[in-house]
XYZ file of C-alpha atoms in Angstrom:
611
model
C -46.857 18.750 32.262
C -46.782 15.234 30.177
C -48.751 17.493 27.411
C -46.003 19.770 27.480
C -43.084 17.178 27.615
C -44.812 15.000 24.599
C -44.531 18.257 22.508
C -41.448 19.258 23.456
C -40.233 15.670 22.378
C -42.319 15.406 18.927
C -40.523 18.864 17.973
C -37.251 17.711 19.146
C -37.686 14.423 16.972
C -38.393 16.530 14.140
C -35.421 19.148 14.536
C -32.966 16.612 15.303
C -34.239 14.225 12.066
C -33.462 17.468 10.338
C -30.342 18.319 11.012
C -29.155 14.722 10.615
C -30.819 14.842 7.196
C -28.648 18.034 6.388
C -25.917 16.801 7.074
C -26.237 13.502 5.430
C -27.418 15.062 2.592
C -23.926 17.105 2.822
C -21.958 14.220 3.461
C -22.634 12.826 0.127
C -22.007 16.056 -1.506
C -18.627 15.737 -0.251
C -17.588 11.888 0.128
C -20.148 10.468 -3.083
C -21.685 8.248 -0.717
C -24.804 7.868 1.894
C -23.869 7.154 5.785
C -22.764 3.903 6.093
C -20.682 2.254 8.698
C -17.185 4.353 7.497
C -18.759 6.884 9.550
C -17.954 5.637 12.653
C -14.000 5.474 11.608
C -14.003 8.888 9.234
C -12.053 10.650 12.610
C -9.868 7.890 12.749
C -9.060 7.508 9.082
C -9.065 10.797 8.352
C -9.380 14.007 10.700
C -8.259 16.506 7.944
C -11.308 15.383 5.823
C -13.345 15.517 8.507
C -12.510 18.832 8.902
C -12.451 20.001 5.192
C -16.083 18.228 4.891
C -17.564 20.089 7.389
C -16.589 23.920 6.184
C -18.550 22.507 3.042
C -21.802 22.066 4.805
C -24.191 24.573 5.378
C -23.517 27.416 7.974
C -24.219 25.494 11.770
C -26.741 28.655 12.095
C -28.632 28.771 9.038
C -28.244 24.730 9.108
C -30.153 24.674 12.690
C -32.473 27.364 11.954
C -33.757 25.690 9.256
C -33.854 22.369 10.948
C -35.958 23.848 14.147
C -38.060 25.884 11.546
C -39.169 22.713 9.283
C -39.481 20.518 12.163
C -42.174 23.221 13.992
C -44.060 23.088 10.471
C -43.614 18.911 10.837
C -44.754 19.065 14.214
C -47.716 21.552 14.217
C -49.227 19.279 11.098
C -49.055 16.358 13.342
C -50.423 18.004 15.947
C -52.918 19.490 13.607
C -54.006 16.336 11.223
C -52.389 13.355 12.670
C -52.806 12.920 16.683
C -56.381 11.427 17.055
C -58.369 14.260 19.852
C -58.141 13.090 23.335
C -62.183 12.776 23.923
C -62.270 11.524 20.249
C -60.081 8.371 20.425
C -61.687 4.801 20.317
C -60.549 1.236 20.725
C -60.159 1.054 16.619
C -57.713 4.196 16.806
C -55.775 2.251 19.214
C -55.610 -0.683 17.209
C -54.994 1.111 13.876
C -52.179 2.927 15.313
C -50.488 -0.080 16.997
C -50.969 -1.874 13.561
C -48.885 0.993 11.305
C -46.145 0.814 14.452
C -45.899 -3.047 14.169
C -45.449 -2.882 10.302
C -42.895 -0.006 10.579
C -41.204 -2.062 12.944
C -41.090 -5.055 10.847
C -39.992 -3.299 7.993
C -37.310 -1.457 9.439
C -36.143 -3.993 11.394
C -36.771 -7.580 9.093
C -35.192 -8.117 5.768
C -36.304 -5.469 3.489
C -34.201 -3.479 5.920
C -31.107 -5.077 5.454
C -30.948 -3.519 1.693
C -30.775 -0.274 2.721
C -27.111 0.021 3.724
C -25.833 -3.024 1.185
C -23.358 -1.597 -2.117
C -26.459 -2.483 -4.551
C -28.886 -0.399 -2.221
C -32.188 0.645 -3.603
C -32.715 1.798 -7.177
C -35.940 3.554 -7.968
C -34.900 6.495 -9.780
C -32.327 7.450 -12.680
C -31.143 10.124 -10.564
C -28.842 8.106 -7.987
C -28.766 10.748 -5.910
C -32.482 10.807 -5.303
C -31.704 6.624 -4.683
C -29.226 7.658 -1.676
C -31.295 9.850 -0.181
C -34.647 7.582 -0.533
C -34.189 6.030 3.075
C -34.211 8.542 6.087
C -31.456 9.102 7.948
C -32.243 7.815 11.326
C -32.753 4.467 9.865
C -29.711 4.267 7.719
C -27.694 5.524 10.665
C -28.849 3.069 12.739
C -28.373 0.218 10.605
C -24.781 1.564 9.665
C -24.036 1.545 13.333
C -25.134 -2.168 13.798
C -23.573 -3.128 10.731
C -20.295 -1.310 12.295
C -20.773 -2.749 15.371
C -20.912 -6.465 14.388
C -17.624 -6.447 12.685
C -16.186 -4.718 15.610
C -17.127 -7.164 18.231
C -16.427 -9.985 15.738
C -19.903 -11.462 15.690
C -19.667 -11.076 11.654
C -17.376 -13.975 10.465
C -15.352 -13.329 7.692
C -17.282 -16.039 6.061
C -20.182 -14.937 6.597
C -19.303 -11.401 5.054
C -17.899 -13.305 2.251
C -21.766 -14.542 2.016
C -22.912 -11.150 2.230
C -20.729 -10.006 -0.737
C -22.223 -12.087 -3.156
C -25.689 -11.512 -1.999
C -25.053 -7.677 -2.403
C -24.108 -8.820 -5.853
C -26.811 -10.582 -6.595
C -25.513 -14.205 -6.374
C -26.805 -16.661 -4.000
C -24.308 -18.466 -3.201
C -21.023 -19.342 -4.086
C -21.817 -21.950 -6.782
C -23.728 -19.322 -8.262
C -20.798 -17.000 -9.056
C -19.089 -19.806 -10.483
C -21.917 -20.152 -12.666
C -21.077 -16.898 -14.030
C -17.994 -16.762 -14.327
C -17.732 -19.543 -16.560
C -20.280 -18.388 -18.993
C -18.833 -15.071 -19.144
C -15.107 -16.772 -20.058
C -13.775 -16.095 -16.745
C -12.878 -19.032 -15.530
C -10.440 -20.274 -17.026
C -10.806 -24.348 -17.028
C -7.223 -24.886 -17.312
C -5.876 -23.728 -13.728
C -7.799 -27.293 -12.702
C -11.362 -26.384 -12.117
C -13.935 -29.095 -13.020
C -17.722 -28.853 -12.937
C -17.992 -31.414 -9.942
C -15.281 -28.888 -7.464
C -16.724 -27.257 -4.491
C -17.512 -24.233 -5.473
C -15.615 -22.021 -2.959
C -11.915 -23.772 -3.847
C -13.001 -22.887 -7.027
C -13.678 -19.283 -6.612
C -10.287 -19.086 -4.423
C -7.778 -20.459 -7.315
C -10.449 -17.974 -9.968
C -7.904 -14.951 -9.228
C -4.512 -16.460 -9.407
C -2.695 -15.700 -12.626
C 1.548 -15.747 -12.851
C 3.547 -13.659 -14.512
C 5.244 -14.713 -17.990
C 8.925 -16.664 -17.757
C 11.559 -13.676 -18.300
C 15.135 -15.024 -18.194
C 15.576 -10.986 -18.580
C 13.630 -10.138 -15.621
C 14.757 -12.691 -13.623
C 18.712 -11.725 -14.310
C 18.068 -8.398 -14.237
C 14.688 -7.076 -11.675
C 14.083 -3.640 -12.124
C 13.853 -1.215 -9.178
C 9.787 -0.431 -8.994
C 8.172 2.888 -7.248
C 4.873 3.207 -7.031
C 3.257 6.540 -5.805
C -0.218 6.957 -4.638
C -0.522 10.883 -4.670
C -2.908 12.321 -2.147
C -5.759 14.166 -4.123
C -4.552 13.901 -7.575
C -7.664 13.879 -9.534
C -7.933 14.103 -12.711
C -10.805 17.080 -13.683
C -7.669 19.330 -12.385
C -5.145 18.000 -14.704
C -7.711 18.563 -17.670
C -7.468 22.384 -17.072
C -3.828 22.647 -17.481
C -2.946 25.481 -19.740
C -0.184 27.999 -20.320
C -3.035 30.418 -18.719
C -3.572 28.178 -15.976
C -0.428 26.328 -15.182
C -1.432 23.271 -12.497
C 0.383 20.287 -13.816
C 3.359 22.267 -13.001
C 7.233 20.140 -13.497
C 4.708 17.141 -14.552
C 3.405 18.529 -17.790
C 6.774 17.323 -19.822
C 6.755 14.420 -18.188
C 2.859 13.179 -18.857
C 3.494 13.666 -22.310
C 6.727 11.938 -22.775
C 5.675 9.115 -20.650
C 2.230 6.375 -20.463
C -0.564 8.705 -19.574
C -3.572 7.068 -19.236
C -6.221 9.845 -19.639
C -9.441 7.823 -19.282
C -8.832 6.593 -15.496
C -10.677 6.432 -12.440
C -10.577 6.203 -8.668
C -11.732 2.890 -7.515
C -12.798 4.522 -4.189
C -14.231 7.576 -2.507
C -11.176 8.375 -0.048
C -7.764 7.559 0.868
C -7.470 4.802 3.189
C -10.017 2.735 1.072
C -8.396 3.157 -2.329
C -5.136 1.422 -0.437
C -7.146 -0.952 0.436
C -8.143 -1.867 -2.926
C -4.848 -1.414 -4.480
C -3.117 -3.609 -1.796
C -6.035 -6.502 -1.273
C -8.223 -5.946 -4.243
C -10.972 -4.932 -1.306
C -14.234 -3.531 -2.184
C -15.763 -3.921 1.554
C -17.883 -0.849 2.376
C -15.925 -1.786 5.815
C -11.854 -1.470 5.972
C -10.755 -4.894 6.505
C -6.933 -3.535 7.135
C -7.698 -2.366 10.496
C -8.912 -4.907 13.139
C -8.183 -3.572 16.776
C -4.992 -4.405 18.160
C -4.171 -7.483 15.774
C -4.260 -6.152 12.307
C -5.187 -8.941 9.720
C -1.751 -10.584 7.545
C -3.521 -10.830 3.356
C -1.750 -13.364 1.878
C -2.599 -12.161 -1.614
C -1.671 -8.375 -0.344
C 0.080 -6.656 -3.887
C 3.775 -5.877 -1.813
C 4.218 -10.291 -1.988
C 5.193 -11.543 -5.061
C 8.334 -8.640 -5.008
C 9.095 -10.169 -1.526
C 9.052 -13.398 -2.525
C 11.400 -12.514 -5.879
C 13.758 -10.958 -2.961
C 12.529 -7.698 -3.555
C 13.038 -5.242 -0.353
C 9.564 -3.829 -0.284
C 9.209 -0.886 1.603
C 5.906 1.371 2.574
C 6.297 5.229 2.533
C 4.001 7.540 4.244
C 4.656 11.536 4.588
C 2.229 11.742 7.845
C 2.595 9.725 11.002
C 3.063 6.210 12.091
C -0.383 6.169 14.139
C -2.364 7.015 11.073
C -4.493 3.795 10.909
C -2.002 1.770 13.202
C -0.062 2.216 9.586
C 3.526 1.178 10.508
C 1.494 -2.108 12.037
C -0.512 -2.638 9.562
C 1.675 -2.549 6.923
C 4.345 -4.637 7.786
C 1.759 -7.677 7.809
C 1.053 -6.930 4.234
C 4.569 -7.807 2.625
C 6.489 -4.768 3.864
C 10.260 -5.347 4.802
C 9.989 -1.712 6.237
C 7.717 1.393 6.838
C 8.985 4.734 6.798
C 6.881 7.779 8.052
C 7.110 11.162 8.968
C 9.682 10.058 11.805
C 12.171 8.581 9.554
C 11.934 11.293 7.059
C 12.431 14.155 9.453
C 15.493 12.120 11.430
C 17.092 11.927 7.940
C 16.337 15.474 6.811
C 16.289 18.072 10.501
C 15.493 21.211 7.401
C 12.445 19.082 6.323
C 9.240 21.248 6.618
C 5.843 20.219 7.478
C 2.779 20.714 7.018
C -0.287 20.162 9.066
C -0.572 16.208 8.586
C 3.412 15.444 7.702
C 6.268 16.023 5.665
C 5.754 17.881 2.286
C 5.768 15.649 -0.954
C 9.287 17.281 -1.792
C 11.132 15.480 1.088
C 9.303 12.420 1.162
C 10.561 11.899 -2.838
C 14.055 12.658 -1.606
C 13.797 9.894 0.747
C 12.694 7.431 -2.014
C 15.480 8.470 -4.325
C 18.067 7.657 -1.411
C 16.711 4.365 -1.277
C 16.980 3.982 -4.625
C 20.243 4.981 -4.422
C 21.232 2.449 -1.501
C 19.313 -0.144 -2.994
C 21.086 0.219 -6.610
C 24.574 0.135 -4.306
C 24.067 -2.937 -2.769
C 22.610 -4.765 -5.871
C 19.288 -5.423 -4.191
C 15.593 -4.962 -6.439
C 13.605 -2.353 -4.337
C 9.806 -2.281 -4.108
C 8.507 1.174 -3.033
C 4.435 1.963 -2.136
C 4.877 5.546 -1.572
C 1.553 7.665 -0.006
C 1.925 11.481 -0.043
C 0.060 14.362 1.888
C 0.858 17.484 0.424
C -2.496 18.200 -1.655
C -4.255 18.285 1.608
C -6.899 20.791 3.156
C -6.123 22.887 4.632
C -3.513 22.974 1.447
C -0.269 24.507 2.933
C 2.521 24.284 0.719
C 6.689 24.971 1.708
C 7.800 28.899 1.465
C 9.437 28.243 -1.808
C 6.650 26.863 -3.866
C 4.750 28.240 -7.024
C 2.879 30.880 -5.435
C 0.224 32.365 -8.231
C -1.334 34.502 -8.295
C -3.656 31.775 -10.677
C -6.834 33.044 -12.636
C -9.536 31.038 -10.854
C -11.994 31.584 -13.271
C -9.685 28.906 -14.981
C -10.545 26.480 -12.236
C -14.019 27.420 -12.005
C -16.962 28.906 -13.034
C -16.336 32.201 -11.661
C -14.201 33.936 -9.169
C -15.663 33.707 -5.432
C -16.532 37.617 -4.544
C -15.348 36.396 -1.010
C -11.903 37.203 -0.195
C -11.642 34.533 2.165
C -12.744 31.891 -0.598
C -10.538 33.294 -3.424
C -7.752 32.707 -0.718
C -9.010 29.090 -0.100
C -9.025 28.444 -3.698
C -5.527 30.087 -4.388
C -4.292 27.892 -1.510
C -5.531 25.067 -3.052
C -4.686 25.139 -6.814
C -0.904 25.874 -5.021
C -1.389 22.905 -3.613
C -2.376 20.588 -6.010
C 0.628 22.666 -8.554
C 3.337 21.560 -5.917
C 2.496 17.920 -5.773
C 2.795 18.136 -9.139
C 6.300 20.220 -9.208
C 7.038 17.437 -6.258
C 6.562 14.595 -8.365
C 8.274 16.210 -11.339
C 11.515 17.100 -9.636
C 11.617 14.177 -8.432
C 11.192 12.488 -12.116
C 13.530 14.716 -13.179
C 16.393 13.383 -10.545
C 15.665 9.562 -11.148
C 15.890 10.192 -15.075
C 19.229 11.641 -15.127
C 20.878 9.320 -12.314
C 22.130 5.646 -12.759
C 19.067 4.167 -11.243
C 17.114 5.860 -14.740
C 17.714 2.613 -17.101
C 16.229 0.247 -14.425
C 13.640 1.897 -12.509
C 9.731 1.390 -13.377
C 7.878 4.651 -11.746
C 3.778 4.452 -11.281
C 1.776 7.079 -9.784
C -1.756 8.112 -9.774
C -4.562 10.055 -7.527
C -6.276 8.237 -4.467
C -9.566 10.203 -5.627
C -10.826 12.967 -7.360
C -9.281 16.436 -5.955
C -10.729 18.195 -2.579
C -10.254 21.517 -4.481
C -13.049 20.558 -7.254
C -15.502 19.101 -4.191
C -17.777 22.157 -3.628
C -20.901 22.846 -5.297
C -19.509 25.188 -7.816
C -19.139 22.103 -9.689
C -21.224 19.906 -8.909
C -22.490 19.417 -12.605
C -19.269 17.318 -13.128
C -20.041 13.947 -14.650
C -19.316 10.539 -12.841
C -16.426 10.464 -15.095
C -14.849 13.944 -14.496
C -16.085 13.286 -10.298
C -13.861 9.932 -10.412
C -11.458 10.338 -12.449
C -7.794 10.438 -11.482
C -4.750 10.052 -14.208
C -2.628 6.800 -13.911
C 1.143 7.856 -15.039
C 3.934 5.125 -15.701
C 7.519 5.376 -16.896
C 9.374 3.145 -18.343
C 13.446 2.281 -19.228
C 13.320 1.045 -22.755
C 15.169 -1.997 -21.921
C 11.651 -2.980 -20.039
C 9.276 -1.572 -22.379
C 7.027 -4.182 -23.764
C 6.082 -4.864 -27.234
C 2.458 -5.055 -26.968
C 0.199 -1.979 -28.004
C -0.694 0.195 -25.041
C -4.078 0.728 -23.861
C -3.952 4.178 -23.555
C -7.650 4.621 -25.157
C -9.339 2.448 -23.030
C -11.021 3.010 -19.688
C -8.727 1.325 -17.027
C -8.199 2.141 -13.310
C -6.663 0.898 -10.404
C -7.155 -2.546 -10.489
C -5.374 -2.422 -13.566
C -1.998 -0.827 -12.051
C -0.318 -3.925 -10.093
C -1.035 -6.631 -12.686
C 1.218 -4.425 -15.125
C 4.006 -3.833 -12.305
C 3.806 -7.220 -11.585
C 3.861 -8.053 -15.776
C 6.929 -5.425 -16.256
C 8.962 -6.637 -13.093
C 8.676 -9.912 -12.179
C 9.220 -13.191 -14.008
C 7.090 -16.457 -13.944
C 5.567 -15.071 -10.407
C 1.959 -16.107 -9.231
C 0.096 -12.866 -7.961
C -4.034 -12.263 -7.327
C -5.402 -9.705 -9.745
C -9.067 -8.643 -10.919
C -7.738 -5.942 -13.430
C -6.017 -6.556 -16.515
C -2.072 -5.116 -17.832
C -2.450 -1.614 -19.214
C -0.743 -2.947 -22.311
C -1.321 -6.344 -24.567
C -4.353 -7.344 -26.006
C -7.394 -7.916 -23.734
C -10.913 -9.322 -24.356
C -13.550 -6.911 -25.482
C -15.704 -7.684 -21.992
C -12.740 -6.513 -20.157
C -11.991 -3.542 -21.482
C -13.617 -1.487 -18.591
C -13.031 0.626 -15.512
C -15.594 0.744 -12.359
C -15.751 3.513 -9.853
C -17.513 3.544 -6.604
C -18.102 -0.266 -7.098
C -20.881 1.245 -9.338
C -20.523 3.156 -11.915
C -18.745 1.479 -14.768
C -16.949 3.267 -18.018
C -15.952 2.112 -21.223
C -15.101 2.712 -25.062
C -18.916 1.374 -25.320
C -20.594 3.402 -23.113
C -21.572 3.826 -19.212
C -23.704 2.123 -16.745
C -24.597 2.945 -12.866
C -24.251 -0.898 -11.953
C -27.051 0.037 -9.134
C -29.872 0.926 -11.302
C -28.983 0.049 -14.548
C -28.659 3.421 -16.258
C -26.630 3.212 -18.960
C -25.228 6.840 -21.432
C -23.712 5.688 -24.373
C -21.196 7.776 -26.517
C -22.823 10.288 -28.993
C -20.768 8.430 -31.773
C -19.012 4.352 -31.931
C -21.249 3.400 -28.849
C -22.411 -0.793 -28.570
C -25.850 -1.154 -25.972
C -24.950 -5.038 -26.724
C -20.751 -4.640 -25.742
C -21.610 -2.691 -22.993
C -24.260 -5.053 -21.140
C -21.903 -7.804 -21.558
C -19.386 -5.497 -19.544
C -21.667 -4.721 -16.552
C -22.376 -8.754 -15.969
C -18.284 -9.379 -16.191
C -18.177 -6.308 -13.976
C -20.463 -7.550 -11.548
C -19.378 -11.164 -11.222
C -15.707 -9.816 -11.308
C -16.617 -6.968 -8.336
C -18.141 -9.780 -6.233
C -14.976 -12.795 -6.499
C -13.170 -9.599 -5.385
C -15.270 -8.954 -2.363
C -15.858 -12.638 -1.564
C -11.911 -13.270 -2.124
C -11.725 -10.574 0.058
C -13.308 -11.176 2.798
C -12.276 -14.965 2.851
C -8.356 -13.653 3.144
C -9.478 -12.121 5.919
C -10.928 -15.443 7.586
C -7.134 -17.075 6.456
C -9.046 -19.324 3.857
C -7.760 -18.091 0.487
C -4.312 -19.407 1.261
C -5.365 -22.740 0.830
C -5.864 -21.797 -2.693
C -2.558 -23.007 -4.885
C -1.117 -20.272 -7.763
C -0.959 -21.853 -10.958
C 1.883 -23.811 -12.398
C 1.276 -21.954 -15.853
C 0.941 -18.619 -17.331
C -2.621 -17.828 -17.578
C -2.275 -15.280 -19.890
């Protein structure tokens, strides 16, 4: 009976290591990342990924067959070669055994360990896949769970995260990063710091710039919208064609307005990507949400328009419980939040789809405000968040309907009906938040509001529809990148040469609102204006917190693999990039995680413009 019970456990070991290996291995497929402790809060963030992430993984039968099937091989070898005979076993077996056990234990428990769930992981191979999946499952989940379970219950300080950051970055401590940050030009000497300054007020004034003295700006602030479009990536917009029509009402618009082509995603999904637009937050944890008593970021983007008497207001087409979002939000700067609720109340006709209002209605709403604002002579702030490219990708009766070649799209049509029907559903999709955003381009530029509105938008991440192994021999570029669109009134168009050649992304997007809009304002930014010169080492864009692009090349910031350009690229520009990178992704982190801990309001702006 124990015979049969320790066999029936060694198999069920094996099958269950398995299928927890299967579907890790899926979940990167999908989300571009290993388990780590976002797992625990991917139903709560999103349950619509969730979903759409698990018709991608293998069938649940042919998943669990093969799991049971491999782990009856696994066990019958151990069985076979490993387990020492019962009449056969001696004191030195024992020992031997108890020995590998002990050193397993050590090193999956003791400080080797604690690398295997940290943003600079382990790099052995040039493939980074092959680096995420180099640490079993069981052991990654389990760390990711402790890791997720010490923020939770508090026992991680927010200083001692901040700690954490710059370890994962390679820096010691914080006098380290300042270090580096001086001999890479980053610190700039003249906001007050000295060589004999602790070390952490120096790395919390590092970040503060202000905003150049406009008597313009300050007479007249323009209105400023900025859109965050859900699933808006930007391998989709690259196959717009007269054949293949996806950018839809946009197309005129892209080209008439600042289209920055070489873009990318800062993060892997949704909630994240606000996180790092709105506190600069590269925390593989979402420092936003924290229980019942969501954390107040000084430094949260939505501020310096408040404090130039801005009315900032948050706009999100799903509902108010998403995230605590209405909760969180107003802590971060936001006069207002508007969801689903509002939108509906305002508009009974307004359809919706299966996580909120479609993107048609919500840019109604905005244009109302803008209208309301312009009447009562007040500067309006907008953060807008749509849903409507959004598995399962349901779109309003009257939308483009296709049919659209999908041999456009991808390699070849699906000879499933079902998945031609998926994949019709969700170019329509993606073409409506595209017609969305158009038409509602279209309204703004022929109304009053036209000559003193500033309009942003660009993609959370890369689009759902272009997730599925069909093409998975995209390249980190085409995988992350997302376009970043701006329009601008003449009257507030700068003089400065654009940057549309360079690799930027979204770090770069509120220092240029912030440049554009406000005068002589102080404001935290790690990105640089998307206009105006800007030093060589700067002229970059990082995805994933890893993989970094740039007129001189690419790296993977984890292991150190760098492509340059077949033509015009510089090994020597390019390494310089990665250490600014690296230094400039950890004060980010560190600054972080120290807002969270209410420390990095002690730091003062600067009484000067830094640039």
């Amino acid at each position: 009976m124990v015979r049969t019970a320790f066999v029936a456990g060694v198999v069920a070991w094996f099958v269950v290591a398995n299928t927890l290996a299967l579907a890790e291995h899926y979940y990167l497929r999908y989300f571009g990342e290993p388990f780590g402790p976002k797992l625990f809060s991917v139903f709560d963030d999103d349950v619509a990924i969730a979903s759409d992430a698990a018709t991608h993984f293998l069938p649940v039968g042919m998943a669990l067959t093969s799991a049971a099937c491999l782990g009856a091989v696994q066990a019958w070898c151990t069985f076979r070669w490993a387990l020492v005979p019962e009449r056969g076993a001696t004191w030195r077996d024992a020992v031997v055994q108890v020995l590998v056990v002990s050193t397993l234990l050590v090193v999956g428990w003791g400080r080797p360990a604690a690398r295997l769930v940290d943003r600079e992981g382990i790099s052995v191979a040039r493939e980074p896949m092959l680096d995420d999946l180099l640490v079993n499952t069981p052991v990654r989940l389990t760390l990711a769970l402790m890791r997720a379970s010490a923020v939770a219950s508090g026992k991680t300080s927010p200083q001692q995260a901040a700690r954490e950051a710059l370890r994962s970055h390679g820096f010691a401590d914080a006098a380290a990063l300042v270090k580096a940050l001086a001999s890479e030009g980053a610190l700039d000497l003249s906001k007050g710091a000295t060589p004999d300054e602790d070390p952490n007020t120096t790395l919390l004034r590092a970040p503060w710039h202000r905003t150049p003295l406009s008597e313009r700006l300050a007479a007249h602030p323009p209105h400023v919208v900025f859109g965050l479009i859900e699933g808006w990536g930007g391998y989709g917009l690259s196959l717009d064609a007269d054949g293949f029509p996806i950018a839809g009402a946009m197309r005129r618009h892209l080209e008439a307005g600042w289209w920055f082509r070489h873009a990318v995603a800062a993060r892997a999904d949704t909630f994240s990507a606000i996180e790092h637009l709105l506190i600069n937050s590269g925390s593989p944890a979402l420092l936003l949400t924290n229980g019942d008593k969501p954390v107040a970021f000084d430094a949260a983007a939505a501020r310096p328009f408040q404090q130039r008497g801005y009315r900032t207001v948050f706009v999100y087409g799903g509902a108010r419980t998403w995230r605590n979002i209405d909760r969180v939000m107003r802590r971060q700067g936001f006069d207002d939040v508007v969801t689903q609720a509002e939108i509906v109340a305002r508009y009974p006709q307004a359809d919706t789809g299966s996580y909120g209002v479609y993107d048609g209605y919500l840019w109604r709403y905005v244009h109302d405000m803008l209208e309301d604002a312009d009447a009562k002579g007040q500067p309006l702030f907008v953060f807008a968040l749509t849903m409507s490219n959004h598995w399962p990708f349901n779109v309003p009766g009257d939308a483009a309907t296709g049919p659209f070649d999908l041999t456009k799209g991808w390699r070849a049509s699906p000879a499933s009906e079902a998945e031609r029907e998926a994949r019709q559903r969700g170019v329509r999709a993606y073409r409506y938040a595209m017609d969305a955003l158009g038409d509602f381009i279209d309204r703004l530029k022929y109304s009053p509001m036209s000559s003193h509105t500033i309009l942003a938008a660009t993609g959370d991440h890369r689009a759902p529809q272009w997730r599925n192994q069909d093409n998975a021999s995209l390249s980190p570029f085409e995988q992350y990148h997302v376009p970043i669109y701006l329009r601008v009134p003449p009257r507030y168009t700068p003089a400065a040469r654009l940057r549309l050649d360079d690799f930027v992304g979204h770090r770069d997007i509120f220092p240029t609102l912030y440049t554009l809009a406000l005068s002589d304002t102080p404001y935290v930014g790690f990105g640089e204006p998307l206009f105006g010169p800007v030093p060589p080492t700067r002229r970059y864009a990082v995805a994933q917190q890893r993989y970094l692009f740039s007129t001189a090349g690419a790296r993977d910031l984890r292991s150190g693999v760098t492509y340059m350009h077949a033509e015009g690229g510089d090994p020597g520009l390019l390494g310089q990039q990665a250490l600014d990178a690296n230094a400039s992704l950890a004060l980010a982190d560190w600054y972080s995680e120290m807002q969270r801990g209410g420390k990095a309001a002690l730091a003062a702006p600067p009484a000067s413009s830094s640039r």
